[in-house]
Short mmCIF file of C-alpha atoms in Angstrom, two decimals:
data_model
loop_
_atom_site.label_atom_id
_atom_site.label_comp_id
_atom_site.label_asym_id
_atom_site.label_seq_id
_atom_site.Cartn_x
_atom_site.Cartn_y
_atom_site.Cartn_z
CA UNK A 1 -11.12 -39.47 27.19
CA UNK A 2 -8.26 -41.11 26.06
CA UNK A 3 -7.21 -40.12 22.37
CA UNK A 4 -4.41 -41.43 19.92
CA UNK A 5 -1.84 -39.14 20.36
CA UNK A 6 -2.55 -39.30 24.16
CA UNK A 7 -1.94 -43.34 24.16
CA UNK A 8 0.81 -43.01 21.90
CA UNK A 9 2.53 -40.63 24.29
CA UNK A 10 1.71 -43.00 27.27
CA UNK A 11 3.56 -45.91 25.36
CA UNK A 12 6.81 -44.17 24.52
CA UNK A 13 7.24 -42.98 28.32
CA UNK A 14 5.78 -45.90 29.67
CA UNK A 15 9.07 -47.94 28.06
CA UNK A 16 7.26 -50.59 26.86
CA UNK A 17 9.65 -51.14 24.49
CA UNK A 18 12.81 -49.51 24.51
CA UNK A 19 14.43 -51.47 21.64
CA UNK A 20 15.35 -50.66 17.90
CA UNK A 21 15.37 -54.10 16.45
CA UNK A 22 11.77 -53.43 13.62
CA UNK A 23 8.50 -53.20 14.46
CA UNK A 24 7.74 -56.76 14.68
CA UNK A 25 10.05 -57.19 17.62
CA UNK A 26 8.14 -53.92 19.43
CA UNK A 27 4.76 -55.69 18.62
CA UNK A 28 6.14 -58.45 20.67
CA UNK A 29 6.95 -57.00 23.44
CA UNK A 30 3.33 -54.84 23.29
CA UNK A 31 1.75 -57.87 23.17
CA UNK A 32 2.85 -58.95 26.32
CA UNK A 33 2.44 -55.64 28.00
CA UNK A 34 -1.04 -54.37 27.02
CA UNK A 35 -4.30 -55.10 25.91
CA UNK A 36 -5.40 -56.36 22.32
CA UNK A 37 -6.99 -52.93 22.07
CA UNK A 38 -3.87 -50.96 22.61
CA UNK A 39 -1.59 -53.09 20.08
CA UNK A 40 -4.24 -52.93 17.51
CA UNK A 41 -4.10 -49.15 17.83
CA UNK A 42 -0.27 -48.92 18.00
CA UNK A 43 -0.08 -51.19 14.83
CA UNK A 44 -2.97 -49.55 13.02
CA UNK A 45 -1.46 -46.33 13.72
CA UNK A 46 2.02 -47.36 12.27
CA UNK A 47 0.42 -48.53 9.18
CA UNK A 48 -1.65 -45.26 8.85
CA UNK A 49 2.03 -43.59 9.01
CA UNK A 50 3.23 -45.91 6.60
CA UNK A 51 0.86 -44.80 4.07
CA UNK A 52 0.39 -41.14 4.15
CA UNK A 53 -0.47 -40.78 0.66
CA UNK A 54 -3.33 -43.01 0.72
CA UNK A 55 -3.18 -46.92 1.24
CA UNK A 56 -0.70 -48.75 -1.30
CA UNK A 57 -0.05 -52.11 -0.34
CA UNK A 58 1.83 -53.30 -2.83
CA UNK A 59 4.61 -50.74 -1.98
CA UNK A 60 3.66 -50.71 1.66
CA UNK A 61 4.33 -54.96 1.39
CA UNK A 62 7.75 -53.91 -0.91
CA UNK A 63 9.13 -51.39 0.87
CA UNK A 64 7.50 -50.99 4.60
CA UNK A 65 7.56 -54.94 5.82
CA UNK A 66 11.59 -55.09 5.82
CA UNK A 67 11.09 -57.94 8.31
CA UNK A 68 12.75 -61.83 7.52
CA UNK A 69 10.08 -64.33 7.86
CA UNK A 70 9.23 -65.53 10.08
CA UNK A 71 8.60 -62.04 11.69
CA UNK A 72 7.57 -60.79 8.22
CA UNK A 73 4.82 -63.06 8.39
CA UNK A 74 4.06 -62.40 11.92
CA UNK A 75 3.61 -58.91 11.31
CA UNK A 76 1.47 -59.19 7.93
CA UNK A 77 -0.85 -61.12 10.48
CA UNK A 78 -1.07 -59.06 13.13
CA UNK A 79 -1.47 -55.66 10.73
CA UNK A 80 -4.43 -57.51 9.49
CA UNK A 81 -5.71 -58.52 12.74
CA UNK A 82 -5.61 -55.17 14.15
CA UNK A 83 -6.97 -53.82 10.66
CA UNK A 84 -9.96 -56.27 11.13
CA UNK A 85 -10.54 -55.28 14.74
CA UNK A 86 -10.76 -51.32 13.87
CA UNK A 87 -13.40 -52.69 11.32
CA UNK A 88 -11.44 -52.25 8.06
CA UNK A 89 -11.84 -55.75 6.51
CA UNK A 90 -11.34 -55.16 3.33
CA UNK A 91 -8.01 -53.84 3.68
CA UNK A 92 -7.25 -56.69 5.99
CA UNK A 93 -8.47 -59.88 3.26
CA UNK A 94 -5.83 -57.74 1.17
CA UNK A 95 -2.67 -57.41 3.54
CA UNK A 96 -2.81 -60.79 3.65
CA UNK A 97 -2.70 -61.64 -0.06
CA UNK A 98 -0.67 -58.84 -1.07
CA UNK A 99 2.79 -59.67 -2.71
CA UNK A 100 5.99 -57.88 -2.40
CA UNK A 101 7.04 -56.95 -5.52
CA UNK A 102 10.74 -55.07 -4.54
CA UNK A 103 13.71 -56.09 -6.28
CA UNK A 104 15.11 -57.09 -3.91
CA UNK A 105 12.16 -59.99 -3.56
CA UNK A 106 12.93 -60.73 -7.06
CA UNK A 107 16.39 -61.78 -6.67
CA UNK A 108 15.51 -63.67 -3.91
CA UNK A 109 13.40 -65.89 -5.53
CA UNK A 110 15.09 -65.65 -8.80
CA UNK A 111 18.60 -67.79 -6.62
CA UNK A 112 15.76 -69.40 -4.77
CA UNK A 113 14.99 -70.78 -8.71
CA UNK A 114 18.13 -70.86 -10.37
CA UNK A 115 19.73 -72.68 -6.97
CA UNK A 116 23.52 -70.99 -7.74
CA UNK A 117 24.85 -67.21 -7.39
CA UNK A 118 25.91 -67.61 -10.71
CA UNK A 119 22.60 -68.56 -12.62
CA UNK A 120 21.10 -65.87 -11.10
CA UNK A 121 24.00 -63.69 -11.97
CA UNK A 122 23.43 -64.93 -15.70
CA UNK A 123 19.42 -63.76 -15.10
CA UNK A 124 20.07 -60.27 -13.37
CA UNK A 125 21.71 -59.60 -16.71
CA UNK A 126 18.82 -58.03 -18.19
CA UNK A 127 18.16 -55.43 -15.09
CA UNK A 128 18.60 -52.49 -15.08
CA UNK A 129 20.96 -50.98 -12.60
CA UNK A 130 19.04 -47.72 -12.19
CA UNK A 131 15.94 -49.48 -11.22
CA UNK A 132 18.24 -51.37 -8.48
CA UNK A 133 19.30 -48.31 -7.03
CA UNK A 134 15.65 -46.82 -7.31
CA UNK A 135 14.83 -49.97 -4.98
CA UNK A 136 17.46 -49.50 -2.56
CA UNK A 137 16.52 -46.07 -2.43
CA UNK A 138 13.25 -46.23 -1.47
CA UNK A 139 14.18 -49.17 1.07
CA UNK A 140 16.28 -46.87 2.31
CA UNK A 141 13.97 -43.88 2.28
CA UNK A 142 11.06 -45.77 4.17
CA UNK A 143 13.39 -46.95 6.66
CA UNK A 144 14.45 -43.79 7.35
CA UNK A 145 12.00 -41.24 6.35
CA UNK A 146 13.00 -37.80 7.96
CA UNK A 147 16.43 -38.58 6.88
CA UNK A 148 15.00 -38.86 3.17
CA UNK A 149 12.83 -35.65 3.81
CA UNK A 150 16.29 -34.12 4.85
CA UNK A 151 18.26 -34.69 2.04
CA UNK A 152 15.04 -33.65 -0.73
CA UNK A 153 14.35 -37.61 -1.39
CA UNK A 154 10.72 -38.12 -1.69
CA UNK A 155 9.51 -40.49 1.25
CA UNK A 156 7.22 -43.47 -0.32
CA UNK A 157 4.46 -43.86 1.22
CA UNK A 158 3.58 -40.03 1.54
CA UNK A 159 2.78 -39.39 -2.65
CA UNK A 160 -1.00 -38.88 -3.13
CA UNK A 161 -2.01 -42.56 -4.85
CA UNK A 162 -5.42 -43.65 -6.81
CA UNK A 163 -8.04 -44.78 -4.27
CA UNK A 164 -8.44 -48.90 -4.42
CA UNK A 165 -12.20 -49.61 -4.38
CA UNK A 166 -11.41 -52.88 -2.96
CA UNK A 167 -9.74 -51.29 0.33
CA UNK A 168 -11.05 -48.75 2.68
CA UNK A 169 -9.40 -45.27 1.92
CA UNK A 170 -7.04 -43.59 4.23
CA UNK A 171 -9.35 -41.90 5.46
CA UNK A 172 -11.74 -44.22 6.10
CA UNK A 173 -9.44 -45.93 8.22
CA UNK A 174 -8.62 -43.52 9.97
CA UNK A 175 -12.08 -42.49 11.10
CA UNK A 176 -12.69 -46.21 11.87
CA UNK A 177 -9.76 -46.20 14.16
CA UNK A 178 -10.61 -42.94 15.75
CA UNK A 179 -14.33 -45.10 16.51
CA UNK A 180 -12.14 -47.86 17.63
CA UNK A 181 -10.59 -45.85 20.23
CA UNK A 182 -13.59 -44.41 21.79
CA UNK A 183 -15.25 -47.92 21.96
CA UNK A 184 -12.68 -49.20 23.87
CA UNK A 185 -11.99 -46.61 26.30
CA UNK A 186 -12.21 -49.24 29.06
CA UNK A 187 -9.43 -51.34 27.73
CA UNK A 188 -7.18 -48.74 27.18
CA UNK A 189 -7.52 -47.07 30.72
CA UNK A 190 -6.56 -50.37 32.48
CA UNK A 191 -3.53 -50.69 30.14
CA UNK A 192 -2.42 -47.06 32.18
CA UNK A 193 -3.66 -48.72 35.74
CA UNK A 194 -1.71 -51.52 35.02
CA UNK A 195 1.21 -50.29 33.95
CA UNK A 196 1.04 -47.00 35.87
CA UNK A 197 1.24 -43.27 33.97
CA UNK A 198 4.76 -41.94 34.87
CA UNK A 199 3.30 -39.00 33.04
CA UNK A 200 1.41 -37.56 36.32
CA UNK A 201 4.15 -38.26 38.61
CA UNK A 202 5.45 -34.94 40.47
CA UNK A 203 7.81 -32.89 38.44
CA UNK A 204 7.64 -35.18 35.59
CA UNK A 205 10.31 -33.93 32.87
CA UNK A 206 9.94 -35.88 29.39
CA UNK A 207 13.66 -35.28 28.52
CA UNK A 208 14.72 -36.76 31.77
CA UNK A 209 12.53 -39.58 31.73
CA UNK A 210 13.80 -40.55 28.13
CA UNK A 211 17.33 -40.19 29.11
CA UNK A 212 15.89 -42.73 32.01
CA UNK A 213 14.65 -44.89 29.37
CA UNK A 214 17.72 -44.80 27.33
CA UNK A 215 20.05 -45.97 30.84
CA UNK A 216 17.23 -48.78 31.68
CA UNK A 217 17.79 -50.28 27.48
CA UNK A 218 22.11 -49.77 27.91
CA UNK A 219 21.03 -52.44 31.36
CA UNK A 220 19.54 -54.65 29.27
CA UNK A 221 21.52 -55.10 26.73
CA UNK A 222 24.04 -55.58 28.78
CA UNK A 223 21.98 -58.02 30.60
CA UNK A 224 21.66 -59.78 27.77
CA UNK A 225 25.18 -59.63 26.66
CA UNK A 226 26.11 -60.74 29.81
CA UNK A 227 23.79 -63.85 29.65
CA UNK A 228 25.02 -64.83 26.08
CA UNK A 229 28.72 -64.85 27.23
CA UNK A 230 27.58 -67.10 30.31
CA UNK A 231 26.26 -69.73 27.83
CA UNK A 232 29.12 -69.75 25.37
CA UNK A 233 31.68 -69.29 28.30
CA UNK A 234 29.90 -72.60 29.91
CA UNK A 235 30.29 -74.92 26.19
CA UNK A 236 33.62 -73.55 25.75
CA UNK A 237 35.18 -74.90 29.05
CA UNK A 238 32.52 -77.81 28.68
CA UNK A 239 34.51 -78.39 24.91
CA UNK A 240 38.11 -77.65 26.95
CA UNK A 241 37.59 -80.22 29.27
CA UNK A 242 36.25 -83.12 26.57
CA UNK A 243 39.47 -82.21 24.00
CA UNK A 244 42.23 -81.81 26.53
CA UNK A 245 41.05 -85.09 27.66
CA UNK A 246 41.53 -86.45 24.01
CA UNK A 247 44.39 -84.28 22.58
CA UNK A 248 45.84 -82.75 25.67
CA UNK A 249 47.41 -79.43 25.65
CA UNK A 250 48.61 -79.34 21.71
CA UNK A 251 44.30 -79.92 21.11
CA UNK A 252 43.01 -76.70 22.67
CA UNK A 253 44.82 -73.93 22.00
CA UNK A 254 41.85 -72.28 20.08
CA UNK A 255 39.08 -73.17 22.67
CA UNK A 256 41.93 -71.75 25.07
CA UNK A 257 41.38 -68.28 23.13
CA UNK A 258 37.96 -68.19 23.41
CA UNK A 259 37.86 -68.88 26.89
CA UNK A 260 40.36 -66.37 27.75
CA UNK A 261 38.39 -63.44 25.40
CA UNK A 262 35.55 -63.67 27.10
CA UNK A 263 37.02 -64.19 30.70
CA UNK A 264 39.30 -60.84 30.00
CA UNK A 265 36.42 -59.04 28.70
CA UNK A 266 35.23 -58.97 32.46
CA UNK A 267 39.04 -58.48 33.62
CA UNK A 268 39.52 -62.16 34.62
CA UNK A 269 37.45 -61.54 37.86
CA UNK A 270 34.12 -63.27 39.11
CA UNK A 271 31.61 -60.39 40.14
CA UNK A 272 28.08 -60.13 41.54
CA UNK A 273 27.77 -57.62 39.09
CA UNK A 274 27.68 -59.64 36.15
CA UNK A 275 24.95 -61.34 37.20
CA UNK A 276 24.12 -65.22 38.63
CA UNK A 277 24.91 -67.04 35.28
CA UNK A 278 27.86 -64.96 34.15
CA UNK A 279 29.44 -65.15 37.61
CA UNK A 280 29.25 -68.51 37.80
CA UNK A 281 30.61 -69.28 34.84
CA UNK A 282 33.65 -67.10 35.31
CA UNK A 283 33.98 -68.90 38.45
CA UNK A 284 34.03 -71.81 36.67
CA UNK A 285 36.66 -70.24 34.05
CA UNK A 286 39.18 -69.43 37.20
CA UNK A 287 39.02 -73.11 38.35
CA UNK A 288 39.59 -74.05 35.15
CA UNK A 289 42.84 -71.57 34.77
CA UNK A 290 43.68 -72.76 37.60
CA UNK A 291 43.88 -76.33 36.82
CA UNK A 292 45.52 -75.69 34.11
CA UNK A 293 48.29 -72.80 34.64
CA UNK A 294 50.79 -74.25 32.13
CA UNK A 295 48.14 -73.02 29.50
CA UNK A 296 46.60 -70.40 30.42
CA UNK A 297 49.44 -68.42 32.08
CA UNK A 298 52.20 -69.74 30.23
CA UNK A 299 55.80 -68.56 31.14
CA UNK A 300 56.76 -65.86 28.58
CA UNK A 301 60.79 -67.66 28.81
CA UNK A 302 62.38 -69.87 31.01
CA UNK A 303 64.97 -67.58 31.80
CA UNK A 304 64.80 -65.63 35.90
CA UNK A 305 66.67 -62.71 34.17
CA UNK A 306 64.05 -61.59 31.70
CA UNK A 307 61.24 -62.40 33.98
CA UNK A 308 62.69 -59.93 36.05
CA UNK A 309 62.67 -56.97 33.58
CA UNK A 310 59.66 -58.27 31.92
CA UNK A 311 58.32 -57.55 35.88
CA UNK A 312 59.49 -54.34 36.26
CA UNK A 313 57.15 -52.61 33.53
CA UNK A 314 53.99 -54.12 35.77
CA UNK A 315 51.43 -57.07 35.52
CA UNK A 316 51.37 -58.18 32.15
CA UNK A 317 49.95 -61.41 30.01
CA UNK A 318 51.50 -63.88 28.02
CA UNK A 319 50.11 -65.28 25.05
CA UNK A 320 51.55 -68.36 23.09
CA UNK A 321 50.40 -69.16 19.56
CA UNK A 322 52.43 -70.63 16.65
CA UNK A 323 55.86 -70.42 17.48
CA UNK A 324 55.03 -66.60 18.64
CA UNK A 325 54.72 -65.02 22.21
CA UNK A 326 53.82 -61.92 22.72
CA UNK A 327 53.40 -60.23 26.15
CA UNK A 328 51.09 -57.42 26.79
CA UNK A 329 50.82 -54.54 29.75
CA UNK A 330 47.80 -53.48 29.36
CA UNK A 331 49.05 -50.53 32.12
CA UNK A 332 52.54 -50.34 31.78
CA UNK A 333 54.74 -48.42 34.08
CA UNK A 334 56.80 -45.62 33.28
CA UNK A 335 54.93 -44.73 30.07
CA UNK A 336 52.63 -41.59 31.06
CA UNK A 337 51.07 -39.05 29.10
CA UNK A 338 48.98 -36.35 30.29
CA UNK A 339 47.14 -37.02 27.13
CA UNK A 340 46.84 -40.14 26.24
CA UNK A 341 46.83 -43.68 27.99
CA UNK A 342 49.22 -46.92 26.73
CA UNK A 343 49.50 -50.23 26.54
CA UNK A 344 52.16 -51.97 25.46
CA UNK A 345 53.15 -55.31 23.27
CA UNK A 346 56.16 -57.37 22.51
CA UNK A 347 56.32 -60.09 20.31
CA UNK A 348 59.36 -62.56 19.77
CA UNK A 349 60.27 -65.81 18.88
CA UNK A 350 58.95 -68.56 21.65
CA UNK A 351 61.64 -69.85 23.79
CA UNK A 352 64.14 -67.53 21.92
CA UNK A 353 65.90 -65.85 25.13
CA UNK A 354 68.01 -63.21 22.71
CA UNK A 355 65.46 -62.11 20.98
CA UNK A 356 63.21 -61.26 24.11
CA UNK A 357 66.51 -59.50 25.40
CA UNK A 358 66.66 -57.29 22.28
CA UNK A 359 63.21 -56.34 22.57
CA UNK A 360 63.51 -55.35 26.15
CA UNK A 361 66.22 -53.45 25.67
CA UNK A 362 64.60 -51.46 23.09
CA UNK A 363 61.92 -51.20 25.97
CA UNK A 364 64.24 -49.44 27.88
CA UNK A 365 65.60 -47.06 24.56
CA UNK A 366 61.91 -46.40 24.27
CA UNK A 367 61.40 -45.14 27.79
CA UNK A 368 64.61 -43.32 28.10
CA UNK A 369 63.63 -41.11 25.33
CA UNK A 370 59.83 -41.09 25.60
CA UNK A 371 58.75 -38.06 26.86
CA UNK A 372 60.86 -36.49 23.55
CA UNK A 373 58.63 -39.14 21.65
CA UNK A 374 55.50 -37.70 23.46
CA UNK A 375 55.72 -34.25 22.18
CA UNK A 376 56.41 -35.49 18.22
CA UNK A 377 53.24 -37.35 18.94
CA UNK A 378 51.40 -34.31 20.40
CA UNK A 379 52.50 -32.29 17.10
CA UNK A 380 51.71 -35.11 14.76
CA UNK A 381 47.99 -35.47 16.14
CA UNK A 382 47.57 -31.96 15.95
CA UNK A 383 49.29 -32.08 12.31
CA UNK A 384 46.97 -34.32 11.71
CA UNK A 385 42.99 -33.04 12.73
CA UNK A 386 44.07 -29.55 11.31
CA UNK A 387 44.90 -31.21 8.05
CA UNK A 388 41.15 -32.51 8.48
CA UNK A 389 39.92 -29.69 9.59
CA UNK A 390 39.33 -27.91 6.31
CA UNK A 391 37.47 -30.42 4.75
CA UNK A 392 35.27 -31.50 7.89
CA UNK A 393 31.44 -30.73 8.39
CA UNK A 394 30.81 -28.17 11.08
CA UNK A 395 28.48 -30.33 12.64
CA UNK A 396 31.89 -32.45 13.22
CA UNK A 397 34.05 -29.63 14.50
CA UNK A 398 31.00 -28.50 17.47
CA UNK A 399 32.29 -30.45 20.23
CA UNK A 400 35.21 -29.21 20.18
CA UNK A 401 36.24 -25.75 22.88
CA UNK A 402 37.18 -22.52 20.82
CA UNK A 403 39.09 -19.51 21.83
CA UNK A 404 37.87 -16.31 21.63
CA UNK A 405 38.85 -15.66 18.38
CA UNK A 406 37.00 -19.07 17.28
CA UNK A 407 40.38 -20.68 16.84
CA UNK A 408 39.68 -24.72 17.96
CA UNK A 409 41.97 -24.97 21.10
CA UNK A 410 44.82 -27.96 21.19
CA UNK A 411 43.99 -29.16 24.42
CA UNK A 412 40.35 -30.01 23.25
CA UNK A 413 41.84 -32.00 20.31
CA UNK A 414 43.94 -33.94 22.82
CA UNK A 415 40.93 -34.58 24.88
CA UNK A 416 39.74 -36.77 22.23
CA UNK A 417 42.55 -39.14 22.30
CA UNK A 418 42.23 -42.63 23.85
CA UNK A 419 44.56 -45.66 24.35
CA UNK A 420 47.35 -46.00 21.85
CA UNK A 421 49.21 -50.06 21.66
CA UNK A 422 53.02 -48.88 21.61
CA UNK A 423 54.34 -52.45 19.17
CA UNK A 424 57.75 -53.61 19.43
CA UNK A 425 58.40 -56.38 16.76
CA UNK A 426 60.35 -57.64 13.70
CA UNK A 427 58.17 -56.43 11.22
CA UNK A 428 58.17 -58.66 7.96
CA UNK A 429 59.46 -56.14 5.99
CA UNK A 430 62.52 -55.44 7.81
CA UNK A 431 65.62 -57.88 8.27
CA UNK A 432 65.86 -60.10 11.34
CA UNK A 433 68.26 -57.62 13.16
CA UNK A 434 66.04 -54.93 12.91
CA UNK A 435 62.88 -53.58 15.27
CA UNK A 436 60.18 -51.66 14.85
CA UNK A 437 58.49 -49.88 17.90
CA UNK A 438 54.97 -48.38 16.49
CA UNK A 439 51.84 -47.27 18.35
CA UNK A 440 48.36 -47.21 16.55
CA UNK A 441 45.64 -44.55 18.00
CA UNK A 442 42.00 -44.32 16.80
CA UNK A 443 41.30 -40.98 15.58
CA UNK A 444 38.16 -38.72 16.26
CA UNK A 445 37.89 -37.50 13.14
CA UNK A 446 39.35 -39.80 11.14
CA UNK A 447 38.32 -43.12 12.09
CA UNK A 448 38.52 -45.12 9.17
CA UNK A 449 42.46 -44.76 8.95
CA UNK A 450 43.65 -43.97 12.96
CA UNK A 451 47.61 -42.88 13.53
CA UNK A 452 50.18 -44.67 13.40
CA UNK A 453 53.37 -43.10 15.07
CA UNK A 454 56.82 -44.75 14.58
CA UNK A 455 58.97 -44.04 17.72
CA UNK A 456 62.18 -43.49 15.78
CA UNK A 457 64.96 -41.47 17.24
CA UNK A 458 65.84 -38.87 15.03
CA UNK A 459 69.21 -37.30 15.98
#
C-alpha cells in the first residue's frame, strides 16, 4: 500500500518539480503532473508541517502564505480544496476567511490608505520597532525553519497552541488524511504508472539521482534564460531598425548596447545550442551587425599605425560612448599567469590619436615588466586571505588543501583566483598627463571588497 512518506519520496525523485520559486509555483506544476488525489496530499501534508504545534491559522495566514496575490490567493484556495477533499471542512470554511494579521500586512494596507510613503511614515510612528523585528523574524524563521532551529530561534508553527473548536485538531487532520490516502490508493498508483518510479530502476542511488535532478533544473533555467533573451533580443533589433530609420546612427546608441550585451553573452556566435528561438535571433543580430558595421564595430582611430599595435595584443572590441572609446581584449596576448587569467581595457579620448599612443605605450611598459608585476600580485593575494584568515569561519577555510602540519598551502589559495581586468586610463583624480594601469580581482573570501592591484613600478 502506498503510504505518505512513500508518495512523498516518489515526488521528490520523480522531479516533478525541481524549482525553488514557493509553494504555489510547485502546486502548479503538481497540478499538471498528477492526480487531484496526489496534490491534495502534497498540499495537506505541507500544511500539516506548517503547523506542528497544532493548527493556527492566523499565524499560519501571517507568516506561512509569503506568496503575492495572485498566487497568495491561489494557494489559500487550493489548501482549502485539498483540506475539504481529506474531509476537514471546518478548517477549510476557515482558511478561506482567515486574515493575515503580520506587520508587514499592516503597512501594506496602512500606504494602501494613506496613498503616500510619507503618510504612512507619519502612522508607523506609533510602532514599535521591536515588534517589527519580532515580525521579520518569524517571516524569516518560517521560511527557513531548520536554519531557525540552528541558530536556537523558536520555529512558529511548532509551539503547542489552544485547540480551536471551530477547526479540526492536528490530529484530527492528520488521521483524516492518513483515511484519505488509503481511499484513494487507485489514484495514487496510476500517478507512479504514469509517471514511472525511477525508484525501482537497477542500481538506483538517491544521491545520484538528485545530483541528476539538480543538472536537468541548471537545463531549464537555462532554457528559459535562453528563451527570454530571444524575445528581448528580437524587440531590441525590431526598436533598432524603427529609430535608426528616424534618428539614424546618433538615435541608437543605447538600443546598440543592449543588442550587443546580449549578443556577447553568447560570444557573438549563432549556435544550435542555444536553441531554435535564441539562434535565430542571434542570426538575426549578425545581419543586423552586419548592415550596420560603422556601429557596431566602430574603428577604435583612424590612424593604420595604432591599429597595428592595437592588433598585435589579439582580437579585441571597440566600444564608443560619449566622447569615450575604450577597447577591450578579452584574451590578450602576452599577459600569462600560471594563476590567474586577464583581460585587458583601454580607455581614451575618441578620435584623440596621442592619447591612444600614450596608452599603448604604457601597454608595452606594462608587459615589459609584468612578470615582476605578477609575483607582487602573487604576494599581495596571499597578504591578503592570510590577513582574513584569522577572523574566517572554519567552515570557510575547508576547501582549501593543507600541509601536513595543517598549514593552508599557497597554491590552493591561488587556485581560487579568476579573471582580473588589467585598466589603463586617466583616472579623474590624476592630471591629464598622468595614467593609471589597475586590475580588479574578485576575492574568495572576501567578496564584498575584491583586490585591486596598481601596477606601479617601484624602483
Amino acid at each position: 500500500m502506498i503510504s505518505i512518506s512513500d508518495y512523498l519520496d516518489w515526488c521528490k525523485y520523480a522531479g516533478l518539480y525541481l524549482g525553488n520559486h514557493s509553494h504555489a509555483h510547485r502546486y502548479k506544476a503538481y497540478e499538471e503532473k498528477i492526480s487531484a488525489a496526489g496534490v491534495a496530499l502534497c498540499v495537506v501534508h505541507d500544511f500539516l508541517k506548517d503547523n506542528r504545534g497544532g493548527i493556527d491559522l492566523a499565524s499560519w495566514r501571517s507568516y506561512n502564505i509569503y506568496e503575492m496575490q495572485p498566487d497568495a490567493d491561489y494557494r489559500l484556495e487550493l489548501t482549502a480544496k485539498s483540506l475539504e477533499a481529506v474531509g476537514a471542512t471546518r478548517t477549510a470554511a476557515k482558511v478561506r476567511t482567515v486574515e493575515d494579521i503580520s506587520l508587514s500586512s499592516m503597512l501594506t494596507k496602512m500606504l494602501d490608505q494613506s496613498g503616500s510613503v510619507a503618510d504612512m511614515m507619519k502612522s508607523m510612528q506609533g510602532i514599535d520597532p521591536a515588534s517589527l523585528m519580532q515580525d521579520l523574524q518569524k517571516n524569516i524563521a518560517r521560511a527557513m525553519p531548520d536554519a531557525a532551529a540552528a541558530a536556537g530561534l523558536p520555529v512558529p508553527g511548532s509551539e503547542p497552541v489552544p485547540v480551536d473548536a471551530e477547526t479540526e485538531s492536528h490530529e484530527q487532520i492528520e488521521h483524516l488524511l492518513n483515511e484519505f490516502v488509503k481511499s484513494h490508493q487507485a489514484e495514487l498508483q496510476a500517478d507512479y504508472e504514469k509517471l514511472g518510479d525511477v525508484r525501482k530502476q537497477p542500481g538506483f542511488n538517491p544521491q545520484q539521482r538528485l545530483q541528476e535532478l539538480d543538472v536537468q533544473y541548471t537545463a531549464e533555467l537555462q532554457s528559459e534564460q535562453f528563451a527570454d533573451d530571444a524575445e528581448k533580443l528580437v524587440e531590441y533589433l525590431v526598436h533598432f531598425e524603427k529609430r535608426f530609420a528616424k534618428q539614424g546612427a546618433k538615435g541608437v546608441d543605447s538600443i546598440r548596447s543592449k543588442i550587443l550585451s546580449i549578443t556577447r553573452k553568447y560570444g557573438g556566435k549563432s549556435s544550435p545550442n542555444l536553441g531554435t528561438a535564441l539562434a535565430q535571433a542571434m542570426q538575426q543580430a549578425s545581419e543586423l551587425m552586419q548592415r550596420h558595421q560603422n556601429i557596431f564595430s566602430p574603428p577604435a582611430i583612424d590612424d593604420p599605425e595604432l591599429i597595428e599595435r592595437l592588433e598585435q595584443w589579439g582580437e579585441y572590441r571597440v566600444d564608443i560612448k560619449r566622447g569615450a572609446t575604450t577597447v577591450y581584449w578579452p584574451d590578450p596576448v602576452g599577459f600569462d599567469c600560471d594563476f590567474m587569467k586577464f583581460t585587458l581595457r583601454i580607455e581614451f579620448p575618441t578620435a584623440n590619436a596621442e592619447e591612444l599612443r600614450r596608452h599603448l605605450t604604457a601597454a608595452v611598459e606594462l608587459h615589459t615588466n609584468f612578470p615582476t608585476h605578477i609575483q607582487r600580485l602573487r604576494e599581495t593575494i596571499l597578504e591578503s586571505f592570510h590577513n582574513y584568515q584569522p577572523f574566517a569561519a572554519d567552515w570557510e577555510l575547508e576547501e582549501y588543501e593543507r600541509d601536513f602540519e595543517g598549514n593552508i598551502l599557497n597554491d590552493s589559495i591561488l587556485a581560487t583566483m579568476g579573471t582580473g581586468q588589467i585598466s589603463i586610463l586617466v583616472p579623474e583624480y590624476m592630471g591629464n598627463n598622468e595614467l593609471e594601469i589597475m586590475m580588479y580581482a574578485g576575492l574568495d573570501w572576501d567578496q564584498e571588497h575584491g583586490l585591486e592591484f596598481y601596477f606601479v613600478d617601484e624602483e
